[in-house]
Tab-separated table of C-alpha atoms in Angstrom:
chain	number	residue	atom	x	y	z
A	1	UNK	CA	51.832	111.272	-3.465
A	2	UNK	CA	51.398	107.586	-4.244
A	3	UNK	CA	49.547	105.494	-1.711
A	4	UNK	CA	51.655	102.792	-0.093
A	5	UNK	CA	50.030	99.498	0.879
A	6	UNK	CA	51.391	96.370	2.503
A	7	UNK	CA	50.981	93.289	0.329
A	8	UNK	CA	51.373	91.116	3.422
A	9	UNK	CA	48.566	92.937	5.248
A	10	UNK	CA	46.431	92.928	2.113
A	11	UNK	CA	46.774	89.157	1.735
A	12	UNK	CA	45.838	88.600	5.376
A	13	UNK	CA	42.828	90.921	5.086
A	14	UNK	CA	41.654	89.320	1.834
A	15	UNK	CA	41.954	85.786	3.202
A	16	UNK	CA	40.266	86.724	6.466
A	17	UNK	CA	37.499	88.645	4.670
A	18	UNK	CA	36.723	85.680	2.404
A	19	UNK	CA	36.648	83.409	5.450
A	20	UNK	CA	34.344	85.785	7.345
A	21	UNK	CA	32.040	86.094	4.336
A	22	UNK	CA	31.902	82.308	3.993
A	23	UNK	CA	31.269	81.967	7.727
A	24	UNK	CA	28.422	84.502	7.633
A	25	UNK	CA	26.805	82.706	4.707
A	26	UNK	CA	27.165	79.420	6.599
A	27	UNK	CA	25.644	81.070	9.687
A	28	UNK	CA	22.697	82.334	7.639
A	29	UNK	CA	22.178	78.878	6.165
A	30	UNK	CA	22.439	77.359	9.657
A	31	UNK	CA	19.802	79.796	10.978
A	32	UNK	CA	17.390	79.055	8.140
A	33	UNK	CA	17.787	75.289	8.452
A	34	UNK	CA	17.580	75.406	12.259
A	35	UNK	CA	14.509	77.632	12.087
A	36	UNK	CA	12.786	75.222	9.739
A	37	UNK	CA	13.723	72.202	11.857
A	38	UNK	CA	12.674	73.939	15.081
A	39	UNK	CA	9.266	74.836	13.662
A	40	UNK	CA	8.780	71.277	12.428
A	41	UNK	CA	9.790	69.724	15.751
A	42	UNK	CA	7.633	72.099	17.807
A	43	UNK	CA	4.644	71.532	15.529
A	44	UNK	CA	5.142	67.793	15.905
A	45	UNK	CA	5.211	68.143	19.706
A	46	UNK	CA	1.962	70.135	19.605
A	47	UNK	CA	0.419	67.420	17.409
A	48	UNK	CA	1.504	64.657	19.815
A	49	UNK	CA	0.123	66.510	22.862
A	50	UNK	CA	-3.161	67.052	21.028
A	51	UNK	CA	-3.429	63.336	20.234
A	52	UNK	CA	-2.677	62.452	23.844
A	53	UNK	CA	-5.460	64.777	25.030
A	54	UNK	CA	-8.006	63.328	22.615
A	55	UNK	CA	-7.336	59.644	23.281
A	56	UNK	CA	-6.223	59.598	26.922
A	57	UNK	CA	-7.834	59.953	30.270
A	58	UNK	CA	-6.516	63.221	31.640
A	59	UNK	CA	-6.603	61.885	35.166
A	60	UNK	CA	-4.185	59.089	34.369
A	61	UNK	CA	-0.444	58.986	33.834
A	62	UNK	CA	-0.941	60.284	30.304
A	63	UNK	CA	-2.521	63.407	31.741
A	64	UNK	CA	0.559	64.006	33.842
A	65	UNK	CA	2.742	63.656	30.748
A	66	UNK	CA	0.645	66.275	28.986
A	67	UNK	CA	1.150	68.715	31.849
A	68	UNK	CA	4.890	68.050	31.894
A	69	UNK	CA	5.240	68.595	28.141
A	70	UNK	CA	3.076	71.675	28.346
A	71	UNK	CA	5.286	73.202	31.028
A	72	UNK	CA	8.528	72.202	29.287
A	73	UNK	CA	7.663	73.734	25.911
A	74	UNK	CA	5.343	76.495	27.188
A	75	UNK	CA	2.401	75.028	25.292
A	76	UNK	CA	-1.121	76.006	26.406
A	77	UNK	CA	-4.012	73.671	25.623
A	78	UNK	CA	-7.771	73.470	25.858
A	79	UNK	CA	-9.912	70.318	25.506
A	80	UNK	CA	-13.676	70.633	25.155
A	81	UNK	CA	-16.754	68.971	23.810
A	82	UNK	CA	-19.545	70.759	21.993
A	83	UNK	CA	-20.847	72.393	25.184
A	84	UNK	CA	-18.237	72.392	27.909
A	85	UNK	CA	-14.519	72.824	28.482
A	86	UNK	CA	-13.258	69.516	29.760
A	87	UNK	CA	-9.782	70.688	30.721
A	88	UNK	CA	-7.315	73.421	29.912
A	89	UNK	CA	-3.937	74.670	31.035
A	90	UNK	CA	-3.870	77.285	33.756
A	91	UNK	CA	-2.598	80.075	31.486
A	92	UNK	CA	-4.644	79.373	28.390
A	93	UNK	CA	-5.007	82.843	26.871
A	94	UNK	CA	-8.269	82.468	24.907
A	95	UNK	CA	-11.691	82.565	26.500
A	96	UNK	CA	-14.387	80.218	25.364
A	97	UNK	CA	-16.461	82.957	23.825
A	98	UNK	CA	-13.514	84.663	22.198
A	99	UNK	CA	-14.737	85.581	18.750
A	100	UNK	CA	-11.243	85.258	17.296
A	101	UNK	CA	-11.023	81.662	18.536
A	102	UNK	CA	-14.387	80.824	17.039
A	103	UNK	CA	-13.451	82.483	13.768
A	104	UNK	CA	-10.237	80.469	13.616
A	105	UNK	CA	-11.772	77.225	14.835
A	106	UNK	CA	-10.845	75.323	11.663
A	107	UNK	CA	-8.416	72.443	12.135
A	108	UNK	CA	-4.663	72.770	11.401
A	109	UNK	CA	-1.842	75.192	12.078
A	110	UNK	CA	-1.950	78.986	11.892
A	111	UNK	CA	-0.569	82.126	13.525
A	112	UNK	CA	-2.623	84.524	15.644
A	113	UNK	CA	-1.886	87.769	17.435
A	114	UNK	CA	-3.031	87.723	21.044
A	115	UNK	CA	-1.974	89.599	24.178
A	116	UNK	CA	0.647	91.682	22.333
A	117	UNK	CA	2.527	88.668	21.000
A	118	UNK	CA	2.509	86.197	18.137
A	119	UNK	CA	1.233	82.684	18.843
A	120	UNK	CA	1.425	79.407	16.976
A	121	UNK	CA	-2.025	77.770	17.074
A	122	UNK	CA	-3.024	74.179	16.333
A	123	UNK	CA	-6.578	72.853	16.363
A	124	UNK	CA	-7.818	69.255	16.016
A	125	UNK	CA	-11.054	67.358	16.721
A	126	UNK	CA	-12.323	63.829	17.162
A	127	UNK	CA	-15.691	63.427	15.431
A	128	UNK	CA	-16.467	60.122	17.149
A	129	UNK	CA	-15.970	61.559	20.628
A	130	UNK	CA	-17.322	64.994	19.680
A	131	UNK	CA	-14.253	66.604	21.253
A	132	UNK	CA	-11.840	69.234	20.001
A	133	UNK	CA	-8.492	70.430	21.229
A	134	UNK	CA	-6.742	73.783	20.766
A	135	UNK	CA	-2.979	74.205	21.283
A	136	UNK	CA	-1.177	77.533	21.645
A	137	UNK	CA	2.533	78.307	21.936
A	138	UNK	CA	4.321	81.710	21.889
A	139	UNK	CA	6.477	81.932	18.763
A	140	UNK	CA	9.151	83.656	20.856
A	141	UNK	CA	9.502	80.507	22.950
A	142	UNK	CA	10.485	78.580	19.857
A	143	UNK	CA	13.218	81.126	19.099
A	144	UNK	CA	14.844	80.853	22.536
A	145	UNK	CA	16.475	77.516	21.837
A	146	UNK	CA	17.295	78.638	18.292
A	147	UNK	CA	18.937	81.813	19.619
A	148	UNK	CA	21.076	79.775	22.010
A	149	UNK	CA	22.227	77.523	19.174
A	150	UNK	CA	22.980	80.496	16.923
A	151	UNK	CA	24.883	82.206	19.742
A	152	UNK	CA	27.001	79.120	20.327
A	153	UNK	CA	27.677	78.741	16.618
A	154	UNK	CA	28.610	82.432	16.363
A	155	UNK	CA	31.065	82.168	19.257
A	156	UNK	CA	32.694	79.171	17.592
A	157	UNK	CA	32.948	81.151	14.341
A	158	UNK	CA	34.535	84.134	16.092
A	159	UNK	CA	37.037	81.849	17.799
A	160	UNK	CA	37.859	80.194	14.463
A	161	UNK	CA	38.283	83.605	12.784
A	162	UNK	CA	40.659	84.725	15.508
A	163	UNK	CA	42.663	81.506	15.219
A	164	UNK	CA	42.727	81.907	11.449
A	165	UNK	CA	44.015	85.487	11.818
A	166	UNK	CA	46.857	84.253	14.021
A	167	UNK	CA	47.699	81.427	11.634
A	168	UNK	CA	47.561	83.756	8.613
A	169	UNK	CA	49.697	86.360	10.373
A	170	UNK	CA	52.513	83.936	11.086
A	171	UNK	CA	52.128	81.848	7.914
A	172	UNK	CA	52.116	84.823	5.527
A	173	UNK	CA	54.936	86.493	7.454
A	174	UNK	CA	56.948	83.291	7.148
A	175	UNK	CA	56.304	83.079	3.420
A	176	UNK	CA	57.349	86.718	2.978
A	177	UNK	CA	60.773	85.987	4.459
A	178	UNK	CA	61.840	84.979	0.953
A	179	UNK	CA	60.889	88.433	-0.347
A	180	UNK	CA	62.559	90.131	2.614
A	181	UNK	CA	65.748	88.160	1.983
A	182	UNK	CA	65.594	89.105	-1.695
A	183	UNK	CA	65.194	92.758	-0.736
A	184	UNK	CA	68.193	92.433	1.584
A	185	UNK	CA	70.270	90.869	-1.202
A	186	UNK	CA	69.351	93.714	-3.549
A	187	UNK	CA	70.171	96.342	-0.898
A	188	UNK	CA	73.639	94.833	-0.439
A	189	UNK	CA	74.497	95.355	-4.088
A	190	UNK	CA	76.928	98.158	-4.939
A	191	UNK	CA	79.447	99.092	-7.602
A	192	UNK	CA	81.910	96.574	-6.156
A	193	UNK	CA	79.427	93.687	-6.013
A	194	UNK	CA	77.269	93.273	-9.105
A	195	UNK	CA	77.094	89.473	-9.016
A	196	UNK	CA	73.729	87.893	-9.958
A	197	UNK	CA	71.137	87.716	-7.207
A	198	UNK	CA	70.396	84.193	-5.991
A	199	UNK	CA	67.037	83.232	-4.508
A	200	UNK	CA	66.979	81.064	-1.435
A	201	UNK	CA	65.120	77.767	-1.564
A	202	UNK	CA	62.289	77.357	-2.083
A	203	UNK	CA	62.321	79.691	-5.089
A	204	UNK	CA	59.071	81.541	-5.684
A	205	UNK	CA	57.867	81.126	-9.248
A	206	UNK	CA	56.241	84.577	-9.197
A	207	UNK	CA	59.572	86.238	-8.328
A	208	UNK	CA	61.651	84.493	-10.982
A	209	UNK	CA	60.856	86.991	-13.813
A	210	UNK	CA	61.706	89.946	-11.562
A	211	UNK	CA	64.969	88.360	-10.365
A	212	UNK	CA	65.885	87.520	-13.961
A	213	UNK	CA	65.360	91.127	-15.073
A	214	UNK	CA	67.324	92.439	-12.082
A	215	UNK	CA	70.246	90.144	-12.859
A	216	UNK	CA	70.233	91.261	-16.476
A	217	UNK	CA	70.229	94.888	-15.317
A	218	UNK	CA	73.151	94.212	-12.961
A	219	UNK	CA	75.058	92.562	-15.790
A	220	UNK	CA	74.525	95.568	-18.074
A	221	UNK	CA	75.537	97.928	-15.273
A	222	UNK	CA	78.678	95.901	-14.589
A	223	UNK	CA	79.647	96.009	-18.242
A	224	UNK	CA	79.065	99.773	-18.355
A	225	UNK	CA	81.235	100.372	-15.279
A	226	UNK	CA	84.019	98.186	-16.644
A	227	UNK	CA	83.863	99.990	-19.980
A	228	UNK	CA	84.035	103.352	-18.193
A	229	UNK	CA	87.041	102.264	-16.128
A	230	UNK	CA	88.843	100.897	-19.176
A	231	UNK	CA	88.158	104.065	-21.132
A	232	UNK	CA	89.384	106.294	-18.279
A	233	UNK	CA	92.545	104.269	-17.781
A	234	UNK	CA	93.286	103.903	-21.504
A	235	UNK	CA	92.639	107.568	-22.260
A	236	UNK	CA	94.777	108.695	-19.322
A	237	UNK	CA	97.661	106.453	-20.363
A	238	UNK	CA	97.430	107.582	-23.975
A	239	UNK	CA	97.450	111.265	-22.985
A	240	UNK	CA	100.200	111.005	-20.377
A	241	UNK	CA	102.964	110.437	-22.923
A	242	UNK	CA	102.128	113.490	-25.105
A	243	UNK	CA	101.860	115.725	-22.036
A	244	UNK	CA	105.195	114.490	-20.734
A	245	UNK	CA	106.725	115.216	-24.130
A	246	UNK	CA	105.242	118.722	-24.098
A	247	UNK	CA	106.691	119.310	-20.621
A	248	UNK	CA	110.154	118.287	-21.822
A	249	UNK	CA	109.934	120.511	-24.905
A	250	UNK	CA	108.833	123.460	-22.760
A	251	UNK	CA	111.907	122.962	-20.583
A	252	UNK	CA	114.100	122.994	-23.705
A	253	UNK	CA	112.375	126.117	-25.017
A	254	UNK	CA	112.879	127.890	-21.676
A	255	UNK	CA	116.586	127.280	-21.853
A	256	UNK	CA	116.779	128.184	-25.549
A	257	UNK	CA	114.586	131.295	-25.378
A	258	UNK	CA	114.912	132.883	-21.921
A	259	UNK	CA	112.993	135.968	-23.025
A	260	UNK	CA	109.865	133.804	-23.501
A	261	UNK	CA	109.929	132.308	-20.012
A	262	UNK	CA	106.810	134.174	-18.840
A	263	UNK	CA	104.700	132.979	-21.774
A	264	UNK	CA	106.134	129.482	-21.572
A	265	UNK	CA	105.421	129.369	-17.812
A	266	UNK	CA	101.735	130.029	-18.489
A	267	UNK	CA	101.670	127.187	-21.008
A	268	UNK	CA	103.529	124.933	-18.583
A	269	UNK	CA	100.925	125.651	-15.861
A	270	UNK	CA	98.169	124.559	-18.227
A	271	UNK	CA	100.083	121.405	-19.093
A	272	UNK	CA	100.684	120.726	-15.393
A	273	UNK	CA	96.973	121.087	-14.721
A	274	UNK	CA	96.234	118.622	-17.528
A	275	UNK	CA	98.769	116.225	-16.050
A	276	UNK	CA	97.100	116.546	-12.634
A	277	UNK	CA	93.720	115.758	-14.166
A	278	UNK	CA	95.171	112.648	-15.780
A	279	UNK	CA	96.773	111.520	-12.525
A	280	UNK	CA	93.450	111.942	-10.747
A	281	UNK	CA	91.635	110.012	-13.462
A	282	UNK	CA	94.123	107.182	-13.171
A	283	UNK	CA	93.709	107.162	-9.407
A	284	UNK	CA	89.916	106.991	-9.750
A	285	UNK	CA	90.288	104.088	-12.165
A	286	UNK	CA	92.541	102.250	-9.700
A	287	UNK	CA	90.076	102.890	-6.862
A	288	UNK	CA	87.482	100.577	-8.452
A	289	UNK	CA	88.797	97.122	-7.461
A	290	UNK	CA	86.422	94.199	-7.811
A	291	UNK	CA	87.159	93.156	-4.233
A	292	UNK	CA	87.870	95.811	-1.621
A	293	UNK	CA	89.147	93.152	0.807
A	294	UNK	CA	92.204	92.764	-1.400
A	295	UNK	CA	93.231	96.357	-0.621
A	296	UNK	CA	96.438	96.247	1.501
A	297	UNK	CA	95.774	97.742	4.945
A	298	UNK	CA	97.817	98.448	8.066
A	299	UNK	CA	97.355	100.253	11.384
A	300	UNK	CA	97.321	103.950	10.492
A	301	UNK	CA	97.818	106.652	13.127
A	302	UNK	CA	95.728	109.650	12.093
A	303	UNK	CA	97.840	112.132	14.039
A	304	UNK	CA	100.861	111.124	11.937
A	305	UNK	CA	98.827	111.383	8.738
A	306	UNK	CA	97.637	114.916	9.557
A	307	UNK	CA	101.162	116.028	10.499
A	308	UNK	CA	102.586	114.641	7.243
A	309	UNK	CA	99.873	116.373	5.215
A	310	UNK	CA	100.463	119.728	6.924
A	311	UNK	CA	104.200	119.400	6.386
A	312	UNK	CA	103.678	118.633	2.683
A	313	UNK	CA	101.323	121.583	2.176
A	314	UNK	CA	103.062	124.067	4.474
A	315	UNK	CA	104.802	125.950	1.593
A	316	UNK	CA	101.475	126.385	-0.195
A	317	UNK	CA	99.845	127.623	3.045
A	318	UNK	CA	102.683	130.091	3.682
A	319	UNK	CA	102.229	131.611	0.219
A	320	UNK	CA	98.659	132.626	1.168
A	321	UNK	CA	99.468	133.232	4.833
A	322	UNK	CA	97.008	130.499	5.859
A	323	UNK	CA	96.928	129.552	9.537
A	324	UNK	CA	96.223	125.853	10.137
A	325	UNK	CA	94.745	124.986	13.555
A	326	UNK	CA	94.598	121.350	14.661
A	327	UNK	CA	92.865	119.584	17.530
A	328	UNK	CA	93.682	115.872	17.436
A	329	UNK	CA	92.988	113.289	20.125
A	330	UNK	CA	95.884	111.006	21.035
A	331	UNK	CA	96.272	107.382	19.946
A	332	UNK	CA	93.540	107.267	17.313
A	333	UNK	CA	94.290	104.544	14.771
A	334	UNK	CA	92.343	102.935	11.971
A	335	UNK	CA	92.912	99.825	9.889
A	336	UNK	CA	93.305	101.270	6.404
A	337	UNK	CA	95.469	101.783	3.357
A	338	UNK	CA	97.953	104.444	4.473
A	339	UNK	CA	98.605	105.915	1.015
A	340	UNK	CA	94.915	106.302	0.211
A	341	UNK	CA	94.085	107.871	3.588
A	342	UNK	CA	97.015	110.263	3.132
A	343	UNK	CA	95.734	111.147	-0.360
A	344	UNK	CA	92.210	111.752	0.969
A	345	UNK	CA	93.321	114.012	3.841
A	346	UNK	CA	95.803	115.822	1.580
A	347	UNK	CA	93.109	116.526	-1.032
A	348	UNK	CA	90.747	117.929	1.616
A	349	UNK	CA	93.375	120.115	3.325
A	350	UNK	CA	94.657	121.283	-0.069
A	351	UNK	CA	91.089	122.141	-1.059
A	352	UNK	CA	90.573	124.063	2.218
A	353	UNK	CA	93.803	126.060	1.716
A	354	UNK	CA	92.840	126.900	-1.879
A	355	UNK	CA	89.391	128.207	-0.976
A	356	UNK	CA	90.209	129.819	2.392
A	357	UNK	CA	91.492	132.924	0.659
A	358	UNK	CA	94.431	135.154	1.538
A	359	UNK	CA	95.192	135.324	5.280
A	360	UNK	CA	92.548	132.670	5.911
A	361	UNK	CA	92.214	129.865	8.419
A	362	UNK	CA	91.919	126.088	8.164
A	363	UNK	CA	90.687	124.005	11.102
A	364	UNK	CA	91.377	120.273	11.494
A	365	UNK	CA	89.672	118.303	14.284
A	366	UNK	CA	90.038	114.551	14.908
A	367	UNK	CA	88.042	112.924	17.722
A	368	UNK	CA	86.589	109.559	18.712
A	369	UNK	CA	82.809	109.117	18.777
A	370	UNK	CA	81.696	105.728	20.042
A	371	UNK	CA	83.281	103.139	17.707
A	372	UNK	CA	84.222	105.642	14.996
A	373	UNK	CA	86.885	108.253	14.308
A	374	UNK	CA	85.463	111.570	13.109
A	375	UNK	CA	87.679	114.072	11.281
A	376	UNK	CA	86.422	117.528	10.300
A	377	UNK	CA	88.291	119.890	7.992
A	378	UNK	CA	86.811	123.392	7.770
A	379	UNK	CA	87.823	126.729	6.270
A	380	UNK	CA	86.626	130.330	6.503
A	381	UNK	CA	86.337	130.854	2.767
A	382	UNK	CA	83.366	131.809	0.641
A	383	UNK	CA	79.980	130.527	1.819
A	384	UNK	CA	78.400	127.791	-0.307
A	385	UNK	CA	74.742	127.420	-1.253
A	386	UNK	CA	72.736	124.237	-0.632
A	387	UNK	CA	72.674	123.552	-4.375
A	388	UNK	CA	76.485	123.565	-4.516
A	389	UNK	CA	76.744	121.386	-1.388
A	390	UNK	CA	74.459	118.790	-2.976
A	391	UNK	CA	76.701	118.526	-6.053
A	392	UNK	CA	80.060	118.392	-4.289
A	393	UNK	CA	81.736	115.082	-5.026
A	394	UNK	CA	80.506	114.849	-8.609
A	395	UNK	CA	83.296	114.228	-11.072
A	396	UNK	CA	84.595	117.386	-12.803
A	397	UNK	CA	82.139	119.585	-10.883
A	398	UNK	CA	83.472	122.982	-9.831
A	399	UNK	CA	81.323	125.765	-8.417
A	400	UNK	CA	80.810	128.682	-10.785
A	401	UNK	CA	82.491	131.925	-9.837
A	402	UNK	CA	85.545	130.361	-8.170
A	403	UNK	CA	88.857	131.661	-9.440
A	404	UNK	CA	90.852	128.823	-7.880
A	405	UNK	CA	92.254	126.296	-10.319
A	406	UNK	CA	91.331	122.658	-9.950
A	407	UNK	CA	90.174	119.572	-11.816
A	408	UNK	CA	86.943	118.889	-9.959
A	409	UNK	CA	88.105	115.370	-9.118
A	410	UNK	CA	89.631	115.741	-5.637
A	411	UNK	CA	86.378	115.318	-3.690
A	412	UNK	CA	85.306	112.431	-5.957
A	413	UNK	CA	88.555	110.671	-5.071
A	414	UNK	CA	87.896	111.263	-1.363
A	415	UNK	CA	84.402	109.789	-1.671
A	416	UNK	CA	85.745	106.661	-3.344
A	417	UNK	CA	88.466	106.249	-0.708
A	418	UNK	CA	85.814	106.460	2.027
A	419	UNK	CA	83.715	103.801	0.288
A	420	UNK	CA	86.713	101.487	0.107
A	421	UNK	CA	87.205	101.844	3.881
A	422	UNK	CA	83.522	101.483	4.907
A	423	UNK	CA	83.576	105.144	5.884
A	424	UNK	CA	81.374	108.153	5.227
A	425	UNK	CA	81.999	111.670	3.952
A	426	UNK	CA	79.630	114.615	4.409
A	427	UNK	CA	79.731	118.188	3.110
A	428	UNK	CA	78.167	121.050	5.070
A	429	UNK	CA	78.488	124.745	5.770
A	430	UNK	CA	81.348	125.592	8.075
A	431	UNK	CA	80.736	127.519	11.249
A	432	UNK	CA	83.588	129.765	10.102
A	433	UNK	CA	81.877	130.706	6.854
A	434	UNK	CA	83.252	128.274	4.263
A	435	UNK	CA	83.054	124.524	3.674
A	436	UNK	CA	83.229	121.794	6.303
A	437	UNK	CA	84.034	118.213	5.302
A	438	UNK	CA	83.370	115.459	7.845
A	439	UNK	CA	84.999	112.039	7.547
A	440	UNK	CA	83.787	109.102	9.622
A	441	UNK	CA	85.846	105.914	9.757
A	442	UNK	CA	85.512	102.822	11.955
A	443	UNK	CA	88.106	102.361	14.662
A	444	UNK	CA	90.743	99.666	14.298
A	445	UNK	CA	89.010	96.604	12.742
A	446	UNK	CA	91.425	93.951	11.539
C-alpha cells in the first residue's frame, strides 16, 4: 500500500525545520561569542582589581571599591610582600604555604583545580614595591550570567518558532486554497460537463502544466463521447428501416403462407427483440444532453406513475401469475421529466416480472426519507452473486444462465435517467431472494 503524505504538512515541517536548524546554529554561535566575551571581560575585571590592590592604600576608598568588586564578581584576592600577607579576602581558598600556589606563582592567567571546582587564577607583582597579588574566581561564576543570557535567547527563539509555526500554518493553508479549488473543479466534472478547467487568480505557474494536460484529456474524452453518441444514433437509425421492412414482409408472408406462421413467429420475435435493442440505443443516445437543465420537467406524482406502470404491465404479469404488492406513501411528488421517470420505473418493474419466475411476487415500496423519495422494487427470483450485482447497469450485460430474453440495456437506461435527475440507483440482494433496486430522488425542487 502506497504511503500517503500531506504536501501542506511537509512544507510546514520543512520550513520550520530549516528555521529551527538556523536558530540552533545561531544559538551555538551566540554561546561561543558570549563565552569568549565573558571570559575577556572577567579577566579584565580581575586585572583592574589587581592593579588597584598594588597601587592603592587598602584602607582608603579604593580599598572599599576592591571589596565591593570582589563581592559582586565572587573574586578572591591575596596581596603580600616577600614575607607577609598584607591583605586577603575572607574566603581566599589557598593557604600561604600551599605548594600548588607556589608552583603556579608565575605571573599571568591560568586554570587550577581546587576544592572540587575549577578556578580562574591571575597573578601579578610589582618589583619596585616587592609586592605580589593573586586573584581567584570560580569558573562556574562566570557561566551564571552566560547561562541567563543563553536561557533568555532560547526562550525568544522558542517563541519565534511558535509564531513562525502559526504563520506558516495559516499562510500555507491559504496558498493551498488554489489547489483545493482546482480539486473541487475537477471533482465537479462529469460526462455532461467536460468544459476546460479554469484556474482562479492568481494562477500558480507550477500547476499550469497539469491543468493543461487535464484540459487536453477532457477534450479528448468529450470527443470520444460525442463520437460514441453519434455512432449509436446513426447506427440505430440506419438499422431501424431494414428491421421495419422485415417486419412488414413477415406480416405479408404470414397472410400468404398460413402454414408457416409458427416459424415466421419465431423470426418475428427475433426481429422484435432487435427493434427493442435499437429503441433502447436511441433512448440512451438521447439521454446524453449537453445541459441537463434543458430537460423539460414538471411536478410528477409517484403514486400515479406506479399505477400507470402496473396497468401497462398487468397483462404480462397475469401471463406468469405474478402478484404485485405495493406500499406507497401519499402525496409524494418530485420535479422531473414524467416520460423518463415512467420509462425508468417501467423498466425496473418489467425486469422484476421477467426474473420473478412463474407464480412469483414483485414488491414496490415508495416512502419519504428526510428530503428524498426512496423507491424500492424487489422480486423473489433467482439469487444473484456479488460479482453479478457489481456489473448490473453495464450496457449489454446480462447474467449468464438466465433464460429470460432481454437486451441488457434497461438498467443502463435507468442509471442514466437517475443521473439526469440528480438521483441515485443501487442494486442489492432482495430480502425475498431475488434482486432489489433502490431509487433515491430529491423531493420537489423547482
